[in-house]
mmCIF file of C-alpha atoms and ligand atoms in Angstrom:
data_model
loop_
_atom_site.group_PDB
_atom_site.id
_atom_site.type_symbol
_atom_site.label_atom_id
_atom_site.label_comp_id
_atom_site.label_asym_id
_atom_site.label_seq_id
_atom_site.Cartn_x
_atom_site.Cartn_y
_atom_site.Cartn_z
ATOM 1 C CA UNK A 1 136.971 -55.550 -65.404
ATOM 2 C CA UNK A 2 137.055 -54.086 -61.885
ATOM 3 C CA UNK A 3 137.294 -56.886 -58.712
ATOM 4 C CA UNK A 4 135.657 -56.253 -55.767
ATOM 5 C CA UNK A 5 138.020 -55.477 -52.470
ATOM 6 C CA UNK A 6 137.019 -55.604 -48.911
ATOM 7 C CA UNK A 7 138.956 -53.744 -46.797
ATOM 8 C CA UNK A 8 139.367 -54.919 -43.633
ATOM 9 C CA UNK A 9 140.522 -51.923 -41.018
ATOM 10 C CA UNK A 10 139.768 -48.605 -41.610
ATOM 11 C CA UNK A 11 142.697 -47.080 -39.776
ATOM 12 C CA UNK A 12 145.194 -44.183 -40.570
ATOM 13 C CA UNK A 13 147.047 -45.792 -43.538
ATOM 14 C CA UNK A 14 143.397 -47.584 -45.180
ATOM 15 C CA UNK A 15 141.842 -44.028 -45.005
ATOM 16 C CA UNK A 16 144.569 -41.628 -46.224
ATOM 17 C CA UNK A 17 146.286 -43.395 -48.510
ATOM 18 C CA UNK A 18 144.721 -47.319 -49.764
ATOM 19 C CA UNK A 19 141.007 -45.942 -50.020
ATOM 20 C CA UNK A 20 141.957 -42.893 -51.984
ATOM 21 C CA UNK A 21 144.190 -44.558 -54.801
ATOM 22 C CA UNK A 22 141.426 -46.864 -55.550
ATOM 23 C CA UNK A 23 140.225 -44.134 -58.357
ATOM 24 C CA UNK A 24 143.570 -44.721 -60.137
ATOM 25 C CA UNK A 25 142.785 -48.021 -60.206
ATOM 26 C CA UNK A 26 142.268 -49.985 -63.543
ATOM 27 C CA UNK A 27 141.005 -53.212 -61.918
ATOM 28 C CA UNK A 28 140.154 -53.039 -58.150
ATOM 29 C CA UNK A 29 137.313 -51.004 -56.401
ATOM 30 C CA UNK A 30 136.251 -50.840 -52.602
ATOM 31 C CA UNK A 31 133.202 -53.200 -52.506
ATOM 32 C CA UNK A 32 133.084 -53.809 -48.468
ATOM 33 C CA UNK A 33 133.966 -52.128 -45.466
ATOM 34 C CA UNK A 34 135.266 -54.507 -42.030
ATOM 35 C CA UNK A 35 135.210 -52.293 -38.937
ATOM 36 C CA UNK A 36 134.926 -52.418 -35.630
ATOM 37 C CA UNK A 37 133.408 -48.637 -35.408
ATOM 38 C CA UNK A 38 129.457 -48.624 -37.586
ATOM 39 C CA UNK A 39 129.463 -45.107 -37.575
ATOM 40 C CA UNK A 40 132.887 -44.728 -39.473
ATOM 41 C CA UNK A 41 131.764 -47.680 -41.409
ATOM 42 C CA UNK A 42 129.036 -45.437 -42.889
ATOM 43 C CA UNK A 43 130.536 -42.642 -43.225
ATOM 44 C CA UNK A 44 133.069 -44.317 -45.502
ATOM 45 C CA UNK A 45 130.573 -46.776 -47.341
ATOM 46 C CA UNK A 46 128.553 -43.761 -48.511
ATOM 47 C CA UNK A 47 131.863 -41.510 -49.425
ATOM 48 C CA UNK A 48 133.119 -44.676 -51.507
ATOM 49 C CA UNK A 49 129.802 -45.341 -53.158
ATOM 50 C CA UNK A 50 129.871 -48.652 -50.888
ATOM 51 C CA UNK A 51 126.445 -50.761 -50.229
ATOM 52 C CA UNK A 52 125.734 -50.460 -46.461
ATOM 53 C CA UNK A 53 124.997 -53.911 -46.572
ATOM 54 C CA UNK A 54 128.313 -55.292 -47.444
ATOM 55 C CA UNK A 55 129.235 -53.627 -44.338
ATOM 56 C CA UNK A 56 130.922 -56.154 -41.874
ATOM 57 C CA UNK A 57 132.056 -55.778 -38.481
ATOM 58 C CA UNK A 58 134.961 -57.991 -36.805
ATOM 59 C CA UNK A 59 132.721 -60.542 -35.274
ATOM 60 C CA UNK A 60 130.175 -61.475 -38.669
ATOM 61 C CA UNK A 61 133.337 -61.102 -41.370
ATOM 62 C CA UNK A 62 133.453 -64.734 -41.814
ATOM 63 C CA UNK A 63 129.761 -64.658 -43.051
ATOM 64 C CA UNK A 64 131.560 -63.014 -46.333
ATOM 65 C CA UNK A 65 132.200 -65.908 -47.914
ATOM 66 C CA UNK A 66 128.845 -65.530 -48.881
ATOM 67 C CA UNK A 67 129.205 -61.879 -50.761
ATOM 68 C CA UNK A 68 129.951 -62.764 -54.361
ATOM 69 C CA UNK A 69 130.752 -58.879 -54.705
ATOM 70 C CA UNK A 70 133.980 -59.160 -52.622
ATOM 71 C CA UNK A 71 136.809 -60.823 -54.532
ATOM 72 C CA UNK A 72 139.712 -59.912 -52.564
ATOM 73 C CA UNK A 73 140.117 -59.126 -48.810
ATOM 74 C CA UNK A 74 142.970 -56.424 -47.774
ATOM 75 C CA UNK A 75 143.615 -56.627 -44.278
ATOM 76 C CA UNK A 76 145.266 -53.354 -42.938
ATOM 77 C CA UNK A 77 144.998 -54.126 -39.509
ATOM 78 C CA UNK A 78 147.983 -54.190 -36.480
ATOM 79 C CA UNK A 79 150.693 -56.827 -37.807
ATOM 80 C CA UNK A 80 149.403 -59.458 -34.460
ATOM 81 C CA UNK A 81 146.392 -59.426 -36.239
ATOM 82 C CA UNK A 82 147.492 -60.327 -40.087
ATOM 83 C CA UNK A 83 147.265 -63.862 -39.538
ATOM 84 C CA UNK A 84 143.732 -64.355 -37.817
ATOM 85 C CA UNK A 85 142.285 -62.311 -40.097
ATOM 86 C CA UNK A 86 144.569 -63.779 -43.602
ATOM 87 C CA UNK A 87 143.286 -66.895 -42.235
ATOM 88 C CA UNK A 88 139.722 -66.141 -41.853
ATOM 89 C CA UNK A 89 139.329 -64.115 -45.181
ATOM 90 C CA UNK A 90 140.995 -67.901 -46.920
ATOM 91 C CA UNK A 91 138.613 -69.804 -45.206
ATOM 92 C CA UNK A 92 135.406 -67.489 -46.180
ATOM 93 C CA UNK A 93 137.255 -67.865 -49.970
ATOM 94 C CA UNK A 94 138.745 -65.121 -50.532
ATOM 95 C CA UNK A 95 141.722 -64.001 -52.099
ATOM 96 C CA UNK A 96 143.840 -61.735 -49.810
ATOM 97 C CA UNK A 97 146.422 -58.863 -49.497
ATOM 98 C CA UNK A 98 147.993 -57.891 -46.568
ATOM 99 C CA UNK A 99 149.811 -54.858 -45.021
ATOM 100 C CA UNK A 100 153.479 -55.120 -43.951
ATOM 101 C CA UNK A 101 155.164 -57.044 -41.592
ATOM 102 C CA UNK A 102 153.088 -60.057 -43.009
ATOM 103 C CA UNK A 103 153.322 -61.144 -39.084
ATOM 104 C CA UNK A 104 154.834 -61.228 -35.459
ATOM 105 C CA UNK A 105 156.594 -64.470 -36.428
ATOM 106 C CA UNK A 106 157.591 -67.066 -38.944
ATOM 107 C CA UNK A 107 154.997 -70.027 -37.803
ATOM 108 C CA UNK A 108 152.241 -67.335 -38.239
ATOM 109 C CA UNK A 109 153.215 -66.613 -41.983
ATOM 110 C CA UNK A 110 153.593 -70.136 -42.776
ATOM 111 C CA UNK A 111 150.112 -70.276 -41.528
ATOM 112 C CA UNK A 112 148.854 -67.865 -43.860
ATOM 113 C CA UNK A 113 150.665 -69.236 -46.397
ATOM 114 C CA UNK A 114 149.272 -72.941 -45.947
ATOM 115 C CA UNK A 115 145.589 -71.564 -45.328
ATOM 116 C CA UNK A 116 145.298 -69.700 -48.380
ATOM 117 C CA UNK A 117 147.443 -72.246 -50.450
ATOM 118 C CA UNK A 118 144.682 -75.103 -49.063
ATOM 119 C CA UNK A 119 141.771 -72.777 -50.201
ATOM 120 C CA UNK A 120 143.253 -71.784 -53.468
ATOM 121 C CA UNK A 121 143.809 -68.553 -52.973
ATOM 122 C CA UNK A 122 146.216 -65.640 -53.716
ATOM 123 C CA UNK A 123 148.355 -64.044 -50.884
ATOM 124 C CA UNK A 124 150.414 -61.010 -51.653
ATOM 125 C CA UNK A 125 152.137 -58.918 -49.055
ATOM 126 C CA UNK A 126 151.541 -55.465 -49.918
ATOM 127 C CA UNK A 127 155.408 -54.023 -49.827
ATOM 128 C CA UNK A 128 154.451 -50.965 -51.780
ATOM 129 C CA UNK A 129 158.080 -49.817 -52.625
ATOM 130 C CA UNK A 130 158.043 -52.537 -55.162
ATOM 131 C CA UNK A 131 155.782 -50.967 -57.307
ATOM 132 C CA UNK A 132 156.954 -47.512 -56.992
ATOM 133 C CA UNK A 133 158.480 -45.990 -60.036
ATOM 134 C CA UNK A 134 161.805 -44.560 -58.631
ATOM 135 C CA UNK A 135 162.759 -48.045 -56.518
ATOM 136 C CA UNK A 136 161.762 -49.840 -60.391
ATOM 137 C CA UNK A 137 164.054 -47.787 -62.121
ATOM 138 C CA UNK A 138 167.177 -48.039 -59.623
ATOM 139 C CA UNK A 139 166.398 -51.937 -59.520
ATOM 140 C CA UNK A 140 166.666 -51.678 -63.365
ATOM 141 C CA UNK A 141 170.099 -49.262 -63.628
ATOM 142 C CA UNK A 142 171.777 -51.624 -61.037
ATOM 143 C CA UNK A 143 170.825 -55.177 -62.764
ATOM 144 C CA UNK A 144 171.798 -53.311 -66.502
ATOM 145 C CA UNK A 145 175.636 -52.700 -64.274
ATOM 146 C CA UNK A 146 175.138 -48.689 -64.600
ATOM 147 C CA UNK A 147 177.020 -48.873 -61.373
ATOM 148 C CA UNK A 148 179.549 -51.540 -62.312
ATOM 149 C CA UNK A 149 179.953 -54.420 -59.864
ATOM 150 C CA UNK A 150 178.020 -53.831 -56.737
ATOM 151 C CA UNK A 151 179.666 -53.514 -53.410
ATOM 152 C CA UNK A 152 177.438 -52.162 -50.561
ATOM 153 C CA UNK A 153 174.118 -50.688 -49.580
ATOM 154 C CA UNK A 154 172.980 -48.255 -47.369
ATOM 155 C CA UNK A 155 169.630 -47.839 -45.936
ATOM 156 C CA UNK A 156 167.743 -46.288 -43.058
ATOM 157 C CA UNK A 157 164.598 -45.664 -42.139
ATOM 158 C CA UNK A 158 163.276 -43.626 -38.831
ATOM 159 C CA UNK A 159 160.781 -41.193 -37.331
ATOM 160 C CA UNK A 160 159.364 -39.782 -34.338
ATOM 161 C CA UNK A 161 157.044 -42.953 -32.926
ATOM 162 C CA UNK A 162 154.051 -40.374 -31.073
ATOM 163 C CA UNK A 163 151.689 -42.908 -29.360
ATOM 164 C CA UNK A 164 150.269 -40.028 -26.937
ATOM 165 C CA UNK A 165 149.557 -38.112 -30.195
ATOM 166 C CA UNK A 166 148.597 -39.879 -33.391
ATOM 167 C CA UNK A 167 146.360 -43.071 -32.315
ATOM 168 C CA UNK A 168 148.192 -45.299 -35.052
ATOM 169 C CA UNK A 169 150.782 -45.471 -32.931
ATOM 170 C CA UNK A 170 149.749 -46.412 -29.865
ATOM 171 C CA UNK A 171 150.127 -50.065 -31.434
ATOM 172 C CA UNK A 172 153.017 -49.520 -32.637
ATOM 173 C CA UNK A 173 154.727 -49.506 -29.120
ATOM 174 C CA UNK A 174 152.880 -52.735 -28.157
ATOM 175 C CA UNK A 175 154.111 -56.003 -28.816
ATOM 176 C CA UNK A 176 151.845 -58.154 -28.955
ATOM 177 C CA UNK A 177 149.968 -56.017 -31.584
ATOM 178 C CA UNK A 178 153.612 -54.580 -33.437
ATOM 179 C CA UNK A 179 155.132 -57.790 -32.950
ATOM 180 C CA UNK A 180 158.882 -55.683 -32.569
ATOM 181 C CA UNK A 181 160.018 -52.253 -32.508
ATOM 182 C CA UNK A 182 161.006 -49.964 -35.573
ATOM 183 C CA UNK A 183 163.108 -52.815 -37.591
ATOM 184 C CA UNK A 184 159.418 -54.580 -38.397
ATOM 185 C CA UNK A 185 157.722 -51.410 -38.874
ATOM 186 C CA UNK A 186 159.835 -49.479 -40.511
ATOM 187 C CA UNK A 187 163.378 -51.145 -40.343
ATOM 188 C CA UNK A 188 161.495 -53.617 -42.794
ATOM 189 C CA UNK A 189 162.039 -51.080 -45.851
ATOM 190 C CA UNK A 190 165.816 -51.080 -45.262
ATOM 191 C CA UNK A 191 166.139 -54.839 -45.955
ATOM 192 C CA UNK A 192 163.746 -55.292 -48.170
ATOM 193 C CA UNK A 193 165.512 -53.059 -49.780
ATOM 194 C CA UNK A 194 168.869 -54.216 -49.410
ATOM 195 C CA UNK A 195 167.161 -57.888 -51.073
ATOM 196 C CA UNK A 196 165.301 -56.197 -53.999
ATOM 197 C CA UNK A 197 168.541 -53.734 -54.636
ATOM 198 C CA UNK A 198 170.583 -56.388 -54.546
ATOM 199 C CA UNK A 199 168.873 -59.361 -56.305
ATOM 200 C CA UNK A 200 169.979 -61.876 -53.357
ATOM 201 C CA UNK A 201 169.107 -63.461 -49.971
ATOM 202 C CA UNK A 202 171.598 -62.673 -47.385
ATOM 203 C CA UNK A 203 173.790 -65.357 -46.063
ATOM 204 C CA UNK A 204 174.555 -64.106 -42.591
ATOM 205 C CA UNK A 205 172.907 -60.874 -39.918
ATOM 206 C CA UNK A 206 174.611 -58.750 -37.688
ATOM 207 C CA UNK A 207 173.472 -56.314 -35.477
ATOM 208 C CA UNK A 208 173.373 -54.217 -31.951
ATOM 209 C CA UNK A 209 170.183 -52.315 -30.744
ATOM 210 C CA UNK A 210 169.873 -49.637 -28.647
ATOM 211 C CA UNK A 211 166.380 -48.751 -26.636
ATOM 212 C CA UNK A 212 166.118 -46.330 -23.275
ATOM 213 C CA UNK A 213 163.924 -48.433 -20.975
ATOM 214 C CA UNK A 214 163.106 -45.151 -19.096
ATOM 215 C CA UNK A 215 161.327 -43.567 -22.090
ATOM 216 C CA UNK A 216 157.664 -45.342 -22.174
ATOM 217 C CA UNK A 217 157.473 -45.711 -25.468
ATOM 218 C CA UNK A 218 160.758 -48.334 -25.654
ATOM 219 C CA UNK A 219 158.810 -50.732 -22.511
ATOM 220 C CA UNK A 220 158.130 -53.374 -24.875
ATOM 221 C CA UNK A 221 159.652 -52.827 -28.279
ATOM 222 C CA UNK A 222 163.250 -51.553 -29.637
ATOM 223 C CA UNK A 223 163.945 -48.054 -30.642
ATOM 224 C CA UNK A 224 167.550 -47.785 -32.275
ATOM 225 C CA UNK A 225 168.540 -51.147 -34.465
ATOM 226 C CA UNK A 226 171.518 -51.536 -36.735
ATOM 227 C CA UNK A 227 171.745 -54.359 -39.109
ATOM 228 C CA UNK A 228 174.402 -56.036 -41.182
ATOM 229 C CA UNK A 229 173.910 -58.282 -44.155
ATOM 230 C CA UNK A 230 175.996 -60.444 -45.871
ATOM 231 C CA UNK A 231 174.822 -61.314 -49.567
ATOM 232 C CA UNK A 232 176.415 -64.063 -51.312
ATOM 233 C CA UNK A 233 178.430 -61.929 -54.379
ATOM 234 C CA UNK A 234 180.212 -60.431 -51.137
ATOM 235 C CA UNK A 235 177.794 -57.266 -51.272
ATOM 236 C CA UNK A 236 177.261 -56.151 -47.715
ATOM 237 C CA UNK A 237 174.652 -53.912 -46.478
ATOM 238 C CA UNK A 238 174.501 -51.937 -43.544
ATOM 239 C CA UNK A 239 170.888 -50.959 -42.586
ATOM 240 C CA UNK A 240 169.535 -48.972 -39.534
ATOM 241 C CA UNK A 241 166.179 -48.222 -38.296
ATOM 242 C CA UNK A 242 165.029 -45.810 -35.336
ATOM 243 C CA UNK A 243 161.557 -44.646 -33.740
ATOM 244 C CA UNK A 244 163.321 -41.911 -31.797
ATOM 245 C CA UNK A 245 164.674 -39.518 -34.737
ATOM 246 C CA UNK A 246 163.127 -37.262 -37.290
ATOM 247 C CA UNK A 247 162.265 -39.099 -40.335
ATOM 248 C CA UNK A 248 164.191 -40.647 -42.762
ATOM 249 C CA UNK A 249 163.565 -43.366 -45.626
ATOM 250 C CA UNK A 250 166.576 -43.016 -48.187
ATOM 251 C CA UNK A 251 168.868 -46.049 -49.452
ATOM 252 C CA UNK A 252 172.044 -45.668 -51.507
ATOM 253 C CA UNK A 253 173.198 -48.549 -53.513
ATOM 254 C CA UNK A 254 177.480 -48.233 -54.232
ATOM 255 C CA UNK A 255 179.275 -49.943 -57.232
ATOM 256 C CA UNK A 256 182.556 -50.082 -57.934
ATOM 257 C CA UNK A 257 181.859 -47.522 -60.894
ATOM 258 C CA UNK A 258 178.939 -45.071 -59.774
ATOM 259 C CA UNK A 259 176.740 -44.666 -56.893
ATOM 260 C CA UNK A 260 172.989 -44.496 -56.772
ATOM 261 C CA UNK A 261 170.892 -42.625 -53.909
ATOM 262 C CA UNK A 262 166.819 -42.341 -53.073
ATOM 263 C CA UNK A 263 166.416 -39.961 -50.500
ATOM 264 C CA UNK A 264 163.231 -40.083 -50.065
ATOM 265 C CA UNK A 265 163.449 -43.606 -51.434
ATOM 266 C CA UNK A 266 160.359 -45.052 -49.522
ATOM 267 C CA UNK A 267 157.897 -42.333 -49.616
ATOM 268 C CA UNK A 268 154.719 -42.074 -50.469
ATOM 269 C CA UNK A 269 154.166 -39.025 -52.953
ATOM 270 C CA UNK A 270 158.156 -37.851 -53.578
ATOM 271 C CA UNK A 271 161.471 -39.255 -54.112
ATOM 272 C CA UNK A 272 164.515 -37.969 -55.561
ATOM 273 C CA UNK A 273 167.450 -40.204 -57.116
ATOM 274 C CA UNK A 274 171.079 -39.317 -57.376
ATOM 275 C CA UNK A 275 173.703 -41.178 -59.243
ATOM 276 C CA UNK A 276 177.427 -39.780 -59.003
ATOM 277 C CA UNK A 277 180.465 -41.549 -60.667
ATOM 278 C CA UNK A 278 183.982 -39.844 -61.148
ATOM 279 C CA UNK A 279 182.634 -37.303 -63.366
ATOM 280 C CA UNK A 280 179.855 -35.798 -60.936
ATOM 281 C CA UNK A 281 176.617 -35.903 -59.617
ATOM 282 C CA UNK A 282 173.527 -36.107 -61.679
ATOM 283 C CA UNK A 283 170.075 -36.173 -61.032
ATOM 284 C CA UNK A 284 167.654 -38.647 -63.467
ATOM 285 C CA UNK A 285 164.020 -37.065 -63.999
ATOM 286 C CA UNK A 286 162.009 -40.100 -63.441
ATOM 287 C CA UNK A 287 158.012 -39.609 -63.549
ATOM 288 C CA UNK A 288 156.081 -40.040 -60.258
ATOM 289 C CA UNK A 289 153.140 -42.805 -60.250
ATOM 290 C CA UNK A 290 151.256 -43.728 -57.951
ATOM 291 C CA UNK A 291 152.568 -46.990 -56.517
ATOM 292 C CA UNK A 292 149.633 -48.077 -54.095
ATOM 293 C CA UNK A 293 147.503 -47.726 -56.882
ATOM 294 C CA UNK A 294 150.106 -50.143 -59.165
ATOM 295 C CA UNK A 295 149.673 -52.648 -55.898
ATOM 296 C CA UNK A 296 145.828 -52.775 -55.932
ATOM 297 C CA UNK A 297 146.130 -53.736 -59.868
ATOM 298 C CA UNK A 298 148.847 -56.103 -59.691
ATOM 299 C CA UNK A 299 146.731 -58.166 -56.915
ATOM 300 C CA UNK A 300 143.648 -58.190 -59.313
ATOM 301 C CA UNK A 301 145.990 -59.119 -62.192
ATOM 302 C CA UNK A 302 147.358 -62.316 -60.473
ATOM 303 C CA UNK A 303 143.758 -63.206 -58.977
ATOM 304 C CA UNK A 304 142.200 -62.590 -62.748
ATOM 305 C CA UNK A 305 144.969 -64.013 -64.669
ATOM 306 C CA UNK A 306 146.452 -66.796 -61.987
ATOM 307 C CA UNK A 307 149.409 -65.424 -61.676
ATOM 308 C CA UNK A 308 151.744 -65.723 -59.084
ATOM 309 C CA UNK A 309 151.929 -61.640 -57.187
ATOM 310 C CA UNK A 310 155.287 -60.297 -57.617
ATOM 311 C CA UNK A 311 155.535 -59.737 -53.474
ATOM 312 C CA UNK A 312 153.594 -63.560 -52.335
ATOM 313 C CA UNK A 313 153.516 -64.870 -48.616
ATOM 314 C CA UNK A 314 157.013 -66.476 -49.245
ATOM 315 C CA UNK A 315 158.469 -62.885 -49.536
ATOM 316 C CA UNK A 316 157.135 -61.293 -46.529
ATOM 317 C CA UNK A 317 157.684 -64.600 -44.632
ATOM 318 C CA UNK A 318 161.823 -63.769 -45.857
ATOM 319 C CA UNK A 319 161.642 -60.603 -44.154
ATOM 320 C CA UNK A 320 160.004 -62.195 -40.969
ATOM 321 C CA UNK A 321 162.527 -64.938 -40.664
ATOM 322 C CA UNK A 322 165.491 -62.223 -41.734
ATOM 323 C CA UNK A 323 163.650 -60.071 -38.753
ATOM 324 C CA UNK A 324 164.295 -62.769 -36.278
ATOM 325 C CA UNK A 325 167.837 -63.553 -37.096
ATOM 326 C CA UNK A 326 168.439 -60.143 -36.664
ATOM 327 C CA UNK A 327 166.737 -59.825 -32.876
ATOM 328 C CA UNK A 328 169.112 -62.941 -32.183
ATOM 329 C CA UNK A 329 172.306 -61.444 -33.826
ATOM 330 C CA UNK A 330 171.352 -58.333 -31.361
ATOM 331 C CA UNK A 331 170.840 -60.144 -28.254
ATOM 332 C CA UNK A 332 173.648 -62.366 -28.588
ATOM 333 C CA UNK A 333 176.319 -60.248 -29.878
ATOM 334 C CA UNK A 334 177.311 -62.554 -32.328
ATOM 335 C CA UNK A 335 176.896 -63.025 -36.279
ATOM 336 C CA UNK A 336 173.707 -65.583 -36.977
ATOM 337 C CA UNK A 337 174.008 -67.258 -40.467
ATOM 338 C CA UNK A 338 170.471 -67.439 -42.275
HETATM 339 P P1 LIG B 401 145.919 -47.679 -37.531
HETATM 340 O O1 LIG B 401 145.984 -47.899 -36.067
HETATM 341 O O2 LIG B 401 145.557 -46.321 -37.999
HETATM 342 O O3 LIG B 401 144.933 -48.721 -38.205
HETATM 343 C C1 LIG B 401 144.683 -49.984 -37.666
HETATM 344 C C2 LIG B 401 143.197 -50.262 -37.677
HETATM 345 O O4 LIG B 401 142.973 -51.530 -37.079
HETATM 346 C C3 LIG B 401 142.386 -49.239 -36.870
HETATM 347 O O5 LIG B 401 141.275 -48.838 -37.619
HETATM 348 C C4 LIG B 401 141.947 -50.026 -35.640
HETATM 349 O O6 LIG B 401 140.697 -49.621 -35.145
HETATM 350 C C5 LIG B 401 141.856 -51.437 -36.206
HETATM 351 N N1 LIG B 401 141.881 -52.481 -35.186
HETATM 352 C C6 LIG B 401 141.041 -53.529 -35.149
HETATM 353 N N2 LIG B 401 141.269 -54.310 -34.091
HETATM 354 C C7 LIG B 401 142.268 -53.734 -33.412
HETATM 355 C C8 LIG B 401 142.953 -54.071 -32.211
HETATM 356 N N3 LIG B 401 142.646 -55.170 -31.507
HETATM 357 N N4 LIG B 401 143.929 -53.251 -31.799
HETATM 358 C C9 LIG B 401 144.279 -52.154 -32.507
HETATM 359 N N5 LIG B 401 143.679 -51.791 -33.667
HETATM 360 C C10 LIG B 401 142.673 -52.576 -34.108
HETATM 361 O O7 LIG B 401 147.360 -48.117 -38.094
HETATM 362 P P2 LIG B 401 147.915 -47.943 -39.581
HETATM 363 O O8 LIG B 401 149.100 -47.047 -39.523
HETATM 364 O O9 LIG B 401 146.835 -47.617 -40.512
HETATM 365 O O10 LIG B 401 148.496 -49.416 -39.872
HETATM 366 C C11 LIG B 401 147.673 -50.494 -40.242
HETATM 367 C C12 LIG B 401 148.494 -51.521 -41.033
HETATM 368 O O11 LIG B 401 149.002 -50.918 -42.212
HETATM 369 C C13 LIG B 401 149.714 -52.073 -40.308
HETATM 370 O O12 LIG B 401 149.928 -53.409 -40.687
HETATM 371 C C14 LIG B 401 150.853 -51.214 -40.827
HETATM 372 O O13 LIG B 401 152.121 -51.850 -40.757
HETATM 373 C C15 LIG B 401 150.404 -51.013 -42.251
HETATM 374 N N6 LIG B 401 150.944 -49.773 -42.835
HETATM 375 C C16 LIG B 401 151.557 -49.869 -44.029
HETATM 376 C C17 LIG B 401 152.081 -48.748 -44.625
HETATM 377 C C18 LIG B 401 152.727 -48.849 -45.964
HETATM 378 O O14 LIG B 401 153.281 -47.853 -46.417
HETATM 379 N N7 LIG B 401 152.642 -49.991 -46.635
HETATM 380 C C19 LIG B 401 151.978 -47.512 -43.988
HETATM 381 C C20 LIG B 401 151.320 -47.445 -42.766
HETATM 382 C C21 LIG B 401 150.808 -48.595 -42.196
#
């Protein structure tokens, strides 16, 4: 059985990557289309085999409550937006998934997370990396102790932010619509990370940030952020994130007997792992799979089996308060215990 999915923003990520894995999928398929451009709409309806009627713009989505074919919204929209439209898609009765950052602050997630608790619906956050083979299988060597006891992580993530040239990132450099800088965009898949590597919540942030004011793109949002955590077994992690580099997205995960690297740990079609110990460096053939594919399913699983998703509201809410203790640790220049 296939559930119906709405998805709501047809932007960069929707179109290249979410709409395209959907024919990997063994229980979702694209049933509705929410867009503020018709002719795109169309376009995209009659590519996916979508009925132009279950088209929806941003101003009549709430009349889908009344669409039996749409079981599950996805909202892939600018993070400022996640909660309006998580909210919305509850009240209409809908099950929903929603992009990374969950949202620009705390009381916004625990909004989403009371509006679709109150409606009795699912909320997962879609943090992709969690399905992805090669992040499953390091998760798996380092809980089995293939790297003895663990010790530290490592993990950056960066690129190039181009709002004058790719039109996904012009929000990106806004606020209001971004919420932060790279640590919520990106910086996010360091700690998330540093939590799922680890198996723990951290007990206490660190961090400095660097942005140049005079470059336009760091007006309202940070550029350069390194983070410290502090996990409970003593683990620490030291994460950065950046918006003024060429990219990055590795992690490396050190025991006290071996080491473990992804680099590319977060991408979306390749990723290498590393493991060296005393004896050398060796490289484990793991199969790629096609991890936003594994998402889709997992959020029809839990909606057709009531199960709780592996990645619910409560998680990305974790990241957004983690987020926030790190912006304070920044500006004040001083530890902040979570
Ligand atoms: P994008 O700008 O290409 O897409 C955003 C869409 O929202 C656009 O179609 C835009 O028209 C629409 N939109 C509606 N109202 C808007 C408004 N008021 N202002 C701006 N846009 C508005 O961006 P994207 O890169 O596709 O990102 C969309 C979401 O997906 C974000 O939450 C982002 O964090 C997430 N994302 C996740 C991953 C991942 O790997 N999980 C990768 C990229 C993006």
């Amino acid at each position: 059985k296939k559930l119906g999915f709405a998805i709501v923003g047809l932007g960069k990520y929707a179109t290249e990557q979410m709409m395209p894995a959907f024919k990997d999928c063994k229980h979702a398929r694209i049933t509705a289309l929410v867009s503020g451009s018709p002719d795109k709409a169309r376009k995209l309806a009659a590519e996916y085999g979508v009925d132009a009627k279950n088209i929806y713009s941003y101003q009549n989505f709430d009349s889908i409550k009344d669409n039996p074919a749409v079981d599950v919204v996805y909202i892939v929209l600018p993070p400022g937006l996640h909660a309006e439209y998580t909210i919305r898609a509850a009240q209409a009765g809908k099950h929903v998934l929603c992009e990374k950052p969950m949202a620009n602050t705390p009381e916004e997630c625990q909004r989403m997370i009371e509006a679709c608790k109150k409606a009795g619906k699912k909320l997962m956050i879609a943090y992709r990396a969690q399905f992805e083979p090669f992040n499953l299988d390091a998760i798996e060597r380092i809980r089995k102790g293939e790297l003895g006891k663990l010790r530290m992580v490592t993990a950056d993530h960066g690129r190039q932010v181009q709002p004058d040239k790719d039109q996904a990132d012009t929000w990106r450099v806004q606020k209001k619509l971004a919420g932060g800088g790279s640590l919520m965009d990106i910086g996010i898949y360091s700690l998330n990370a540093a939590r799922y590597l680890t198996g723990e919540e951290p007990v206490e942030v660190t961090a400095q940030e660097y942005s140049d004011k005079s470059d336009p793109r760091f007006k309202e949002v940070e550029d350069v952020i390194h983070f410290t955590l502090r996990f409970p077994s003593g683990v620490l992690a030291s994460c950065t994130s950046a918006y003024s580099i060429e990219g990055v997205k590795r992690y490396r995960a050190y025991g006290d007997k071996a080491w473990l690297d992804l680099d590319p740990a977060t991408d979306y079609y390749k990723h290498q792992m590393k493991i060296g110990d005393k004896d050398g460096e060796r490289q484990p053939q793991i199969k790629e799979g096609n991890q936003f594919a594994a998402e889709l399913d997992h959020m029809a699983e839990c909606v057709m089996q009531n199960k709780t998703p592996k990645t619910p509201g409560e998680e990305g809410l974790r990241d957004i308060k983690l987020i926030m203790a790190i912006y304070e640790a920044a500006r004040k220049g001083k530890p902040v215990r979570v």
